[in-house]
Protein backbone atom coordinates (compact mmCIF):
# COMPACT_ATOMS: atom_id res chain seq x y z
CA UNK A 1 0.00 0.00 0.00
CA UNK A 2 1.29 3.42 -0.96
CA UNK A 3 1.57 5.41 2.23
CA UNK A 4 3.01 8.57 3.75
CA UNK A 5 3.15 8.97 7.51
CA UNK A 6 4.11 12.25 9.14
CA UNK A 7 5.45 12.59 12.65
CA UNK A 8 7.17 15.11 14.88
CA UNK A 9 4.41 17.64 15.45
CA UNK A 10 3.60 19.09 18.83
CA UNK A 11 3.43 22.19 20.97
CA UNK A 12 6.34 24.60 20.76
CA UNK A 13 6.90 28.14 22.02
CA UNK A 14 7.35 31.04 19.62
CA UNK A 15 10.95 31.18 18.49
CA UNK A 16 11.39 27.46 19.02
CA UNK A 17 12.24 24.66 16.63
CA UNK A 18 10.62 21.46 15.51
CA UNK A 19 11.62 18.71 13.10
CA UNK A 20 8.93 16.98 11.08
CA UNK A 21 9.43 13.65 9.38
CA UNK A 22 7.52 11.85 6.66
CA UNK A 23 8.01 8.13 6.19
CA UNK A 24 7.22 6.76 2.75
CA UNK A 25 6.31 3.18 1.91
CA UNK A 26 4.76 1.18 -0.90
CA UNK A 27 6.51 3.02 -3.73
CA UNK A 28 9.99 3.88 -4.96
CA UNK A 29 10.56 7.04 -2.97
CA UNK A 30 13.59 8.15 -4.97
CA UNK A 31 11.49 8.36 -8.14
CA UNK A 32 9.25 11.14 -6.84
CA UNK A 33 9.49 14.81 -6.00
CA UNK A 34 7.99 15.61 -2.61
CA UNK A 35 6.21 18.53 -1.00
CA UNK A 36 5.11 19.89 2.34
CA UNK A 37 1.69 21.56 2.48
CA UNK A 38 0.13 23.08 5.57
CA UNK A 39 -3.34 24.01 6.71
CA UNK A 40 -3.91 26.50 9.49
CA UNK A 41 -6.98 25.88 11.67
CA UNK A 42 -10.12 26.56 9.64
CA UNK A 43 -8.10 27.75 6.64
CA UNK A 44 -7.15 26.47 3.22
CA UNK A 45 -4.17 24.59 1.87
CA UNK A 46 -0.85 26.40 1.62
CA UNK A 47 2.29 25.19 -0.15
CA UNK A 48 5.30 25.17 2.17
CA UNK A 49 8.21 23.47 0.45
CA UNK A 50 9.24 21.31 -2.51
CA UNK A 51 12.24 19.03 -3.00
CA UNK A 52 13.14 17.20 -6.18
CA UNK A 53 14.02 13.51 -6.43
CA UNK A 54 17.76 13.99 -5.90
CA UNK A 55 17.43 17.14 -3.77
CA UNK A 56 18.88 19.22 -6.60
CA UNK A 57 15.94 21.66 -6.65
CA UNK A 58 14.28 23.07 -3.55
CA UNK A 59 11.58 25.71 -3.19
CA UNK A 60 10.05 27.40 -0.19
CA UNK A 61 7.04 29.61 0.32
CA UNK A 62 8.10 33.17 1.01
CA UNK A 63 6.53 32.94 4.48
CA UNK A 64 8.96 30.21 5.60
CA UNK A 65 12.07 31.05 3.56
CA UNK A 66 15.14 31.33 5.76
CA UNK A 67 13.44 29.57 8.67
CA UNK A 68 12.50 26.14 7.30
CA UNK A 69 14.78 23.59 5.65
CA UNK A 70 13.57 20.59 3.67
CA UNK A 71 15.68 17.50 3.09
CA UNK A 72 15.26 13.88 2.12
CA UNK A 73 17.04 10.58 2.59
CA UNK A 74 16.26 8.30 -0.33
CA UNK A 75 18.03 5.37 1.30
CA UNK A 76 15.72 5.68 4.30
CA UNK A 77 12.61 6.64 2.29
CA UNK A 78 12.15 9.71 4.43
CA UNK A 79 11.41 13.40 4.05
CA UNK A 80 12.21 15.97 6.71
CA UNK A 81 11.19 19.55 7.44
CA UNK A 82 13.35 21.39 9.94
CA UNK A 83 11.42 24.35 11.28
CA UNK A 84 13.25 27.10 13.17
CA UNK A 85 12.21 30.48 14.55
CA UNK A 86 8.63 29.32 14.71
CA UNK A 87 5.87 31.92 14.85
CA UNK A 88 2.25 31.80 15.94
CA UNK A 89 1.12 31.81 12.30
CA UNK A 90 3.05 28.60 11.63
CA UNK A 91 0.39 26.78 13.64
CA UNK A 92 -1.12 24.27 11.24
CA UNK A 93 -1.48 20.68 10.21
CA UNK A 94 1.54 19.83 8.08
CA UNK A 95 1.06 17.31 5.29
CA UNK A 96 3.68 15.67 3.15
CA UNK A 97 2.53 14.99 -0.39
CA UNK A 98 3.98 13.01 -3.27
CA UNK A 99 4.16 14.76 -6.61
CA UNK A 100 3.50 12.81 -9.77
CA UNK A 101 3.98 14.03 -13.32
CA UNK A 102 1.74 13.41 -16.30
CA UNK A 103 3.51 15.18 -19.12
CA UNK A 104 2.60 18.84 -18.97
CA UNK A 105 1.10 18.76 -15.52
CA UNK A 106 1.75 17.41 -12.05
CA UNK A 107 -0.42 16.43 -9.13
CA UNK A 108 -0.12 15.81 -5.43
CA UNK A 109 -1.44 12.29 -5.76
CA UNK A 110 -0.59 10.84 -2.36
CA UNK A 111 -0.96 12.66 0.96
CA UNK A 112 -0.14 11.72 4.50
CA UNK A 113 -2.61 12.17 7.34
CA UNK A 114 -0.73 15.19 8.61
CA UNK A 115 0.91 16.20 11.87
CA UNK A 116 -0.26 19.12 13.98
CA UNK A 117 2.17 21.87 14.89
CA UNK A 118 1.00 24.33 17.52
CA UNK A 119 3.10 27.41 18.22
CA UNK A 120 2.00 29.05 21.44
CA UNK A 121 3.39 30.39 24.66
CA UNK B 1 -0.36 33.03 -10.58
CA UNK B 2 -3.34 33.55 -8.25
CA UNK B 3 -6.17 31.03 -8.09
CA UNK B 4 -9.67 32.20 -7.14
CA UNK B 5 -12.55 29.85 -6.48
CA UNK B 6 -16.22 30.72 -6.46
CA UNK B 7 -18.31 30.45 -4.54
CA UNK B 8 -16.40 30.23 -1.25
CA UNK B 9 -19.27 28.24 0.19
CA UNK B 10 -22.32 26.57 -1.23
CA UNK B 11 -25.40 24.95 0.29
CA UNK B 12 -27.05 22.19 -1.68
CA UNK B 13 -29.22 19.12 -1.25
CA UNK B 14 -28.63 15.46 -1.97
CA UNK B 15 -29.35 14.90 -5.65
CA UNK B 16 -28.54 18.47 -6.71
CA UNK B 17 -26.17 19.31 -9.53
CA UNK B 18 -23.48 21.74 -8.41
CA UNK B 19 -20.70 23.58 -10.18
CA UNK B 20 -17.61 25.15 -8.64
CA UNK B 21 -15.50 27.59 -10.61
CA UNK B 22 -11.77 28.20 -10.42
CA UNK B 23 -10.18 31.17 -12.17
CA UNK B 24 -6.47 31.74 -12.69
CA UNK B 25 -4.94 35.21 -12.88
CA UNK B 26 -3.10 34.12 -16.03
CA UNK B 27 -3.24 31.10 -18.23
CA UNK B 28 -2.38 27.74 -16.73
CA UNK B 29 -3.17 25.78 -19.88
CA UNK B 30 -4.88 22.61 -18.72
CA UNK B 31 -2.58 22.17 -15.71
CA UNK B 32 -5.40 22.34 -13.20
CA UNK B 33 -6.23 19.78 -10.53
CA UNK B 34 -9.14 19.37 -8.12
CA UNK B 35 -8.96 17.95 -4.61
CA UNK B 36 -11.63 16.98 -2.09
CA UNK B 37 -11.07 17.34 1.64
CA UNK B 38 -13.52 15.93 4.11
CA UNK B 39 -13.46 17.29 7.69
CA UNK B 40 -10.50 15.98 9.65
CA UNK B 41 -9.05 14.18 6.66
CA UNK B 42 -6.22 14.78 4.23
CA UNK B 43 -7.04 16.04 0.73
CA UNK B 44 -7.52 13.49 -2.02
CA UNK B 45 -6.95 14.03 -5.72
CA UNK B 46 -10.17 13.92 -7.74
CA UNK B 47 -9.31 15.31 -11.16
CA UNK B 48 -6.04 16.11 -12.89
CA UNK B 49 -5.22 18.06 -16.04
CA UNK B 50 -8.59 19.81 -15.92
CA UNK B 51 -10.72 16.79 -16.79
CA UNK B 52 -8.97 13.47 -16.04
CA UNK B 53 -10.94 11.61 -13.41
CA UNK B 54 -8.70 9.71 -11.01
CA UNK B 55 -9.12 5.98 -10.55
CA UNK B 56 -11.84 5.20 -8.04
CA UNK B 57 -13.50 8.63 -8.23
CA UNK B 58 -17.22 8.35 -9.00
CA UNK B 59 -18.30 9.38 -12.49
CA UNK B 60 -20.67 12.00 -11.08
CA UNK B 61 -17.57 14.19 -10.75
CA UNK B 62 -16.34 15.94 -13.87
CA UNK B 63 -13.99 18.77 -14.69
CA UNK B 64 -13.57 21.07 -17.63
CA UNK B 65 -11.85 24.21 -18.77
CA UNK B 66 -8.58 25.56 -20.03
CA UNK B 67 -6.57 28.74 -19.91
CA UNK B 68 -7.93 30.75 -17.00
CA UNK B 69 -11.36 29.31 -16.25
CA UNK B 70 -12.18 25.87 -14.96
CA UNK B 71 -15.17 24.11 -13.45
CA UNK B 72 -15.78 21.13 -11.22
CA UNK B 73 -19.25 19.67 -11.56
CA UNK B 74 -20.95 17.10 -9.37
CA UNK B 75 -23.94 15.81 -11.29
CA UNK B 76 -25.98 14.39 -8.41
CA UNK B 77 -24.76 15.15 -4.91
CA UNK B 78 -24.36 12.27 -2.52
CA UNK B 79 -24.05 12.60 1.27
CA UNK B 80 -20.32 11.79 1.15
CA UNK B 81 -19.69 14.67 -1.27
CA UNK B 82 -20.22 17.34 1.35
CA UNK B 83 -16.66 18.52 1.81
CA UNK B 84 -14.30 21.31 0.83
CA UNK B 85 -12.95 21.38 -2.71
CA UNK B 86 -9.69 22.97 -3.80
CA UNK B 87 -8.31 23.73 -7.21
CA UNK B 88 -4.56 23.72 -7.77
CA UNK B 89 -2.46 24.70 -10.75
CA UNK B 90 0.81 23.06 -11.72
CA UNK B 91 1.66 25.38 -14.58
CA UNK B 92 4.89 26.86 -13.34
CA UNK B 93 7.37 26.90 -10.50
CA UNK B 94 7.96 27.75 -7.78
CA UNK B 95 4.50 26.67 -6.70
CA UNK B 96 3.65 29.64 -4.47
CA UNK B 97 -0.12 30.29 -4.31
CA UNK B 98 -0.72 27.05 -6.14
CA UNK B 99 -4.05 26.35 -4.39
CA UNK B 100 -7.36 28.15 -4.59
CA UNK B 101 -8.88 29.25 -1.31
CA UNK B 102 -11.36 26.38 -1.29
CA UNK B 103 -15.12 25.95 -1.71
CA UNK B 104 -17.03 24.47 1.21
CA UNK B 105 -19.99 22.43 0.09
CA UNK B 106 -22.58 22.12 2.83
CA UNK B 107 -25.86 20.32 3.21
CA UNK B 108 -28.93 22.52 2.80
mmCIF file of N, CA and C in Angstrom, chain A residues 24-86:
data_model
loop_
_atom_site.group_PDB
_atom_site.id
_atom_site.type_symbol
_atom_site.label_atom_id
_atom_site.label_comp_id
_atom_site.label_asym_id
_atom_site.label_seq_id
_atom_site.Cartn_x
_atom_site.Cartn_y
_atom_site.Cartn_z
ATOM 1 N N UNK A 24 7.880 7.243 3.953
ATOM 2 C CA UNK A 24 7.216 6.760 2.750
ATOM 3 C C UNK A 24 7.332 5.248 2.645
ATOM 4 N N UNK A 25 6.278 4.623 2.127
ATOM 5 C CA UNK A 25 6.308 3.184 1.909
ATOM 6 C C UNK A 25 5.379 2.823 0.761
ATOM 7 N N UNK A 26 5.630 1.663 0.161
ATOM 8 C CA UNK A 26 4.759 1.182 -0.898
ATOM 9 C C UNK A 26 5.067 1.705 -2.281
ATOM 10 N N UNK A 27 6.100 2.520 -2.415
ATOM 11 C CA UNK A 27 6.505 3.018 -3.730
ATOM 12 C C UNK A 27 7.999 3.350 -3.694
ATOM 13 N N UNK A 28 8.561 3.569 -4.866
ATOM 14 C CA UNK A 28 9.992 3.878 -4.959
ATOM 15 C C UNK A 28 10.171 5.366 -4.685
ATOM 16 N N UNK A 29 10.501 5.657 -3.454
ATOM 17 C CA UNK A 29 10.559 7.037 -2.967
ATOM 18 C C UNK A 29 11.474 7.910 -3.824
ATOM 19 N N UNK A 30 12.593 7.368 -4.236
ATOM 20 C CA UNK A 30 13.592 8.154 -4.967
ATOM 21 C C UNK A 30 13.128 8.553 -6.364
ATOM 22 N N UNK A 31 12.014 8.024 -6.815
ATOM 23 C CA UNK A 31 11.492 8.364 -8.140
ATOM 24 C C UNK A 31 10.538 9.555 -8.132
ATOM 25 N N UNK A 32 10.276 10.110 -6.953
ATOM 26 C CA UNK A 32 9.252 11.141 -6.840
ATOM 27 C C UNK A 32 9.761 12.399 -6.155
ATOM 28 N N UNK A 33 9.336 13.553 -6.700
ATOM 29 C CA UNK A 33 9.493 14.810 -5.997
ATOM 30 C C UNK A 33 8.504 14.817 -4.835
ATOM 31 N N UNK A 34 8.831 15.580 -3.804
ATOM 32 C CA UNK A 34 7.990 15.609 -2.607
ATOM 33 C C UNK A 34 7.716 17.051 -2.177
ATOM 34 N N UNK A 35 6.623 17.212 -1.461
ATOM 35 C CA UNK A 35 6.207 18.531 -1.002
ATOM 36 C C UNK A 35 5.724 18.494 0.445
ATOM 37 N N UNK A 36 5.789 19.644 1.069
ATOM 38 C CA UNK A 36 5.107 19.890 2.335
ATOM 39 C C UNK A 36 4.029 20.946 2.083
ATOM 40 N N UNK A 37 2.839 20.656 2.582
ATOM 41 C CA UNK A 37 1.692 21.564 2.479
ATOM 42 C C UNK A 37 1.123 21.707 3.880
ATOM 43 N N UNK A 38 0.699 22.899 4.250
ATOM 44 C CA UNK A 38 0.128 23.081 5.573
ATOM 45 C C UNK A 38 -1.267 23.668 5.500
ATOM 46 N N UNK A 39 -1.973 23.515 6.614
ATOM 47 C CA UNK A 39 -3.336 24.010 6.706
ATOM 48 C C UNK A 39 -3.562 24.555 8.104
ATOM 49 N N UNK A 40 -3.633 25.862 8.214
ATOM 50 C CA UNK A 40 -3.909 26.497 9.489
ATOM 51 C C UNK A 40 -5.345 26.172 9.902
ATOM 52 N N UNK A 41 -5.635 26.226 11.198
ATOM 53 C CA UNK A 41 -6.984 25.879 11.666
ATOM 54 C C UNK A 41 -8.073 26.657 10.945
ATOM 55 N N UNK A 42 -9.007 25.939 10.334
ATOM 56 C CA UNK A 42 -10.122 26.564 9.639
ATOM 57 C C UNK A 42 -9.771 27.250 8.338
ATOM 58 N N UNK A 43 -8.546 27.070 7.871
ATOM 59 C CA UNK A 43 -8.098 27.747 6.643
ATOM 60 C C UNK A 43 -7.844 26.763 5.518
ATOM 61 N N UNK A 44 -7.388 27.288 4.393
ATOM 62 C CA UNK A 44 -7.151 26.468 3.223
ATOM 63 C C UNK A 44 -5.752 25.882 3.177
ATOM 64 N N UNK A 45 -5.458 25.241 2.069
ATOM 65 C CA UNK A 45 -4.167 24.590 1.873
ATOM 66 C C UNK A 45 -3.130 25.602 1.410
ATOM 67 N N UNK A 46 -1.937 25.489 1.974
ATOM 68 C CA UNK A 46 -0.847 26.399 1.619
ATOM 69 C C UNK A 46 0.413 25.601 1.345
ATOM 70 N N UNK A 47 0.989 25.790 0.172
ATOM 71 C CA UNK A 47 2.285 25.191 -0.155
ATOM 72 C C UNK A 47 3.348 25.708 0.801
ATOM 73 N N UNK A 48 4.211 24.793 1.259
ATOM 74 C CA UNK A 48 5.297 25.170 2.168
ATOM 75 C C UNK A 48 6.662 24.967 1.509
ATOM 76 N N UNK A 49 6.890 23.762 0.979
ATOM 77 C CA UNK A 49 8.211 23.466 0.450
ATOM 78 C C UNK A 49 8.151 22.315 -0.536
ATOM 79 N N UNK A 50 9.108 22.333 -1.452
ATOM 80 C CA UNK A 50 9.241 21.311 -2.507
ATOM 81 C C UNK A 50 10.687 20.860 -2.563
ATOM 82 N N UNK A 51 10.892 19.552 -2.794
ATOM 83 C CA UNK A 51 12.237 19.027 -3.002
ATOM 84 C C UNK A 51 12.187 18.005 -4.124
ATOM 85 N N UNK A 52 13.106 18.114 -5.051
ATOM 86 C CA UNK A 52 13.137 17.204 -6.185
ATOM 87 C C UNK A 52 13.710 15.855 -5.774
ATOM 88 N N UNK A 53 13.636 14.901 -6.710
ATOM 89 C CA UNK A 53 14.021 13.512 -6.433
ATOM 90 C C UNK A 53 15.422 13.387 -5.809
ATOM 91 N N UNK A 54 16.373 14.109 -6.356
ATOM 92 C CA UNK A 54 17.761 13.994 -5.902
ATOM 93 C C UNK A 54 18.192 15.197 -5.079
ATOM 94 N N UNK A 55 17.189 15.963 -4.616
ATOM 95 C CA UNK A 55 17.432 17.143 -3.772
ATOM 96 C C UNK A 55 18.143 18.263 -4.521
ATOM 97 N N UNK A 56 18.157 18.212 -5.833
ATOM 98 C CA UNK A 56 18.880 19.222 -6.597
ATOM 99 C C UNK A 56 18.105 20.532 -6.719
ATOM 100 N N UNK A 57 16.782 20.463 -6.582
ATOM 101 C CA UNK A 57 15.940 21.657 -6.652
ATOM 102 C C UNK A 57 15.061 21.720 -5.417
ATOM 103 N N UNK A 58 15.061 22.856 -4.772
ATOM 104 C CA UNK A 58 14.284 23.068 -3.553
ATOM 105 C C UNK A 58 13.587 24.420 -3.653
ATOM 106 N N UNK A 59 12.339 24.457 -3.249
ATOM 107 C CA UNK A 59 11.580 25.708 -3.187
ATOM 108 C C UNK A 59 10.957 25.847 -1.798
ATOM 109 N N UNK A 60 10.756 27.091 -1.417
ATOM 110 C CA UNK A 60 10.051 27.397 -0.186
ATOM 111 C C UNK A 60 9.034 28.502 -0.441
ATOM 112 N N UNK A 61 7.943 28.466 0.298
ATOM 113 C CA UNK A 61 7.037 29.607 0.318
ATOM 114 C C UNK A 61 7.771 30.792 0.937
ATOM 115 N N UNK A 62 7.436 31.976 0.484
ATOM 116 C CA UNK A 62 8.105 33.170 1.014
ATOM 117 C C UNK A 62 7.950 33.268 2.531
ATOM 118 N N UNK A 63 6.815 32.806 3.043
ATOM 119 C CA UNK A 63 6.535 32.943 4.478
ATOM 120 C C UNK A 63 7.437 32.081 5.359
ATOM 121 N N UNK A 64 8.115 31.091 4.784
ATOM 122 C CA UNK A 64 8.964 30.210 5.597
ATOM 123 C C UNK A 64 10.427 30.267 5.162
ATOM 124 N N UNK A 65 10.708 30.996 4.089
ATOM 125 C CA UNK A 65 12.067 31.055 3.558
ATOM 126 C C UNK A 65 13.021 31.593 4.610
ATOM 127 N N UNK A 66 14.152 30.922 4.770
ATOM 128 C CA UNK A 66 15.144 31.332 5.755
ATOM 129 C C UNK A 66 14.914 30.760 7.135
ATOM 130 N N UNK A 67 13.747 30.162 7.345
ATOM 131 C CA UNK A 67 13.443 29.573 8.669
ATOM 132 C C UNK A 67 13.273 28.060 8.587
ATOM 133 N N UNK A 68 12.756 27.572 7.464
ATOM 134 C CA UNK A 68 12.495 26.138 7.296
ATOM 135 C C UNK A 68 13.522 25.555 6.324
ATOM 136 N N UNK A 69 13.866 24.294 6.545
ATOM 137 C CA UNK A 69 14.780 23.586 5.653
ATOM 138 C C UNK A 69 14.216 22.208 5.361
ATOM 139 N N UNK A 70 14.073 21.898 4.079
ATOM 140 C CA UNK A 70 13.575 20.590 3.668
ATOM 141 C C UNK A 70 14.757 19.725 3.240
ATOM 142 N N UNK A 71 14.650 18.447 3.524
ATOM 143 C CA UNK A 71 15.679 17.501 3.091
ATOM 144 C C UNK A 71 15.034 16.136 2.929
ATOM 145 N N UNK A 72 15.764 15.243 2.307
ATOM 146 C CA UNK A 72 15.263 13.879 2.123
ATOM 147 C C UNK A 72 16.407 12.898 2.186
ATOM 148 N N UNK A 73 16.074 11.677 2.562
ATOM 149 C CA UNK A 73 17.042 10.579 2.589
ATOM 150 C C UNK A 73 16.424 9.454 1.778
ATOM 151 N N UNK A 74 16.861 9.311 0.542
ATOM 152 C CA UNK A 74 16.260 8.302 -0.330
ATOM 153 C C UNK A 74 16.583 6.885 0.124
ATOM 154 N N UNK A 75 17.681 6.708 0.791
ATOM 155 C CA UNK A 75 18.033 5.375 1.299
ATOM 156 C C UNK A 75 17.097 4.954 2.429
ATOM 157 N N UNK A 76 16.603 5.952 3.166
ATOM 158 C CA UNK A 76 15.715 5.683 4.297
ATOM 159 C C UNK A 76 14.243 5.946 3.965
ATOM 160 N N UNK A 77 13.978 6.343 2.719
ATOM 161 C CA UNK A 77 12.605 6.644 2.292
ATOM 162 C C UNK A 77 11.944 7.683 3.205
ATOM 163 N N UNK A 78 12.677 8.730 3.486
ATOM 164 C CA UNK A 78 12.146 9.711 4.426
ATOM 165 C C UNK A 78 12.337 11.142 3.948
ATOM 166 N N UNK A 79 11.414 11.973 4.346
ATOM 167 C CA UNK A 79 11.406 13.397 4.052
ATOM 168 C C UNK A 79 11.383 14.130 5.385
ATOM 169 N N UNK A 80 12.106 15.243 5.451
ATOM 170 C CA UNK A 80 12.207 15.975 6.710
ATOM 171 C C UNK A 80 11.967 17.457 6.481
ATOM 172 N N UNK A 81 11.336 18.095 7.456
ATOM 173 C CA UNK A 81 11.185 19.547 7.437
ATOM 174 C C UNK A 81 11.681 20.079 8.781
ATOM 175 N N UNK A 82 12.810 20.759 8.754
ATOM 176 C CA UNK A 82 13.349 21.394 9.943
ATOM 177 C C UNK A 82 12.784 22.800 10.029
ATOM 178 N N UNK A 83 12.096 23.063 11.120
ATOM 179 C CA UNK A 83 11.421 24.353 11.278
ATOM 180 C C UNK A 83 12.039 25.117 12.444
ATOM 181 N N UNK A 84 12.626 26.261 12.148
ATOM 182 C CA UNK A 84 13.245 27.096 13.172
ATOM 183 C C UNK A 84 12.523 28.435 13.276
ATOM 184 N N UNK A 85 12.797 29.144 14.337
ATOM 185 C CA UNK A 85 12.212 30.482 14.552
ATOM 186 C C UNK A 85 10.704 30.465 14.316
ATOM 187 N N UNK A 86 10.068 29.504 14.940
ATOM 188 C CA UNK A 86 8.632 29.325 14.706
ATOM 189 C C UNK A 86 7.820 30.496 15.241
#
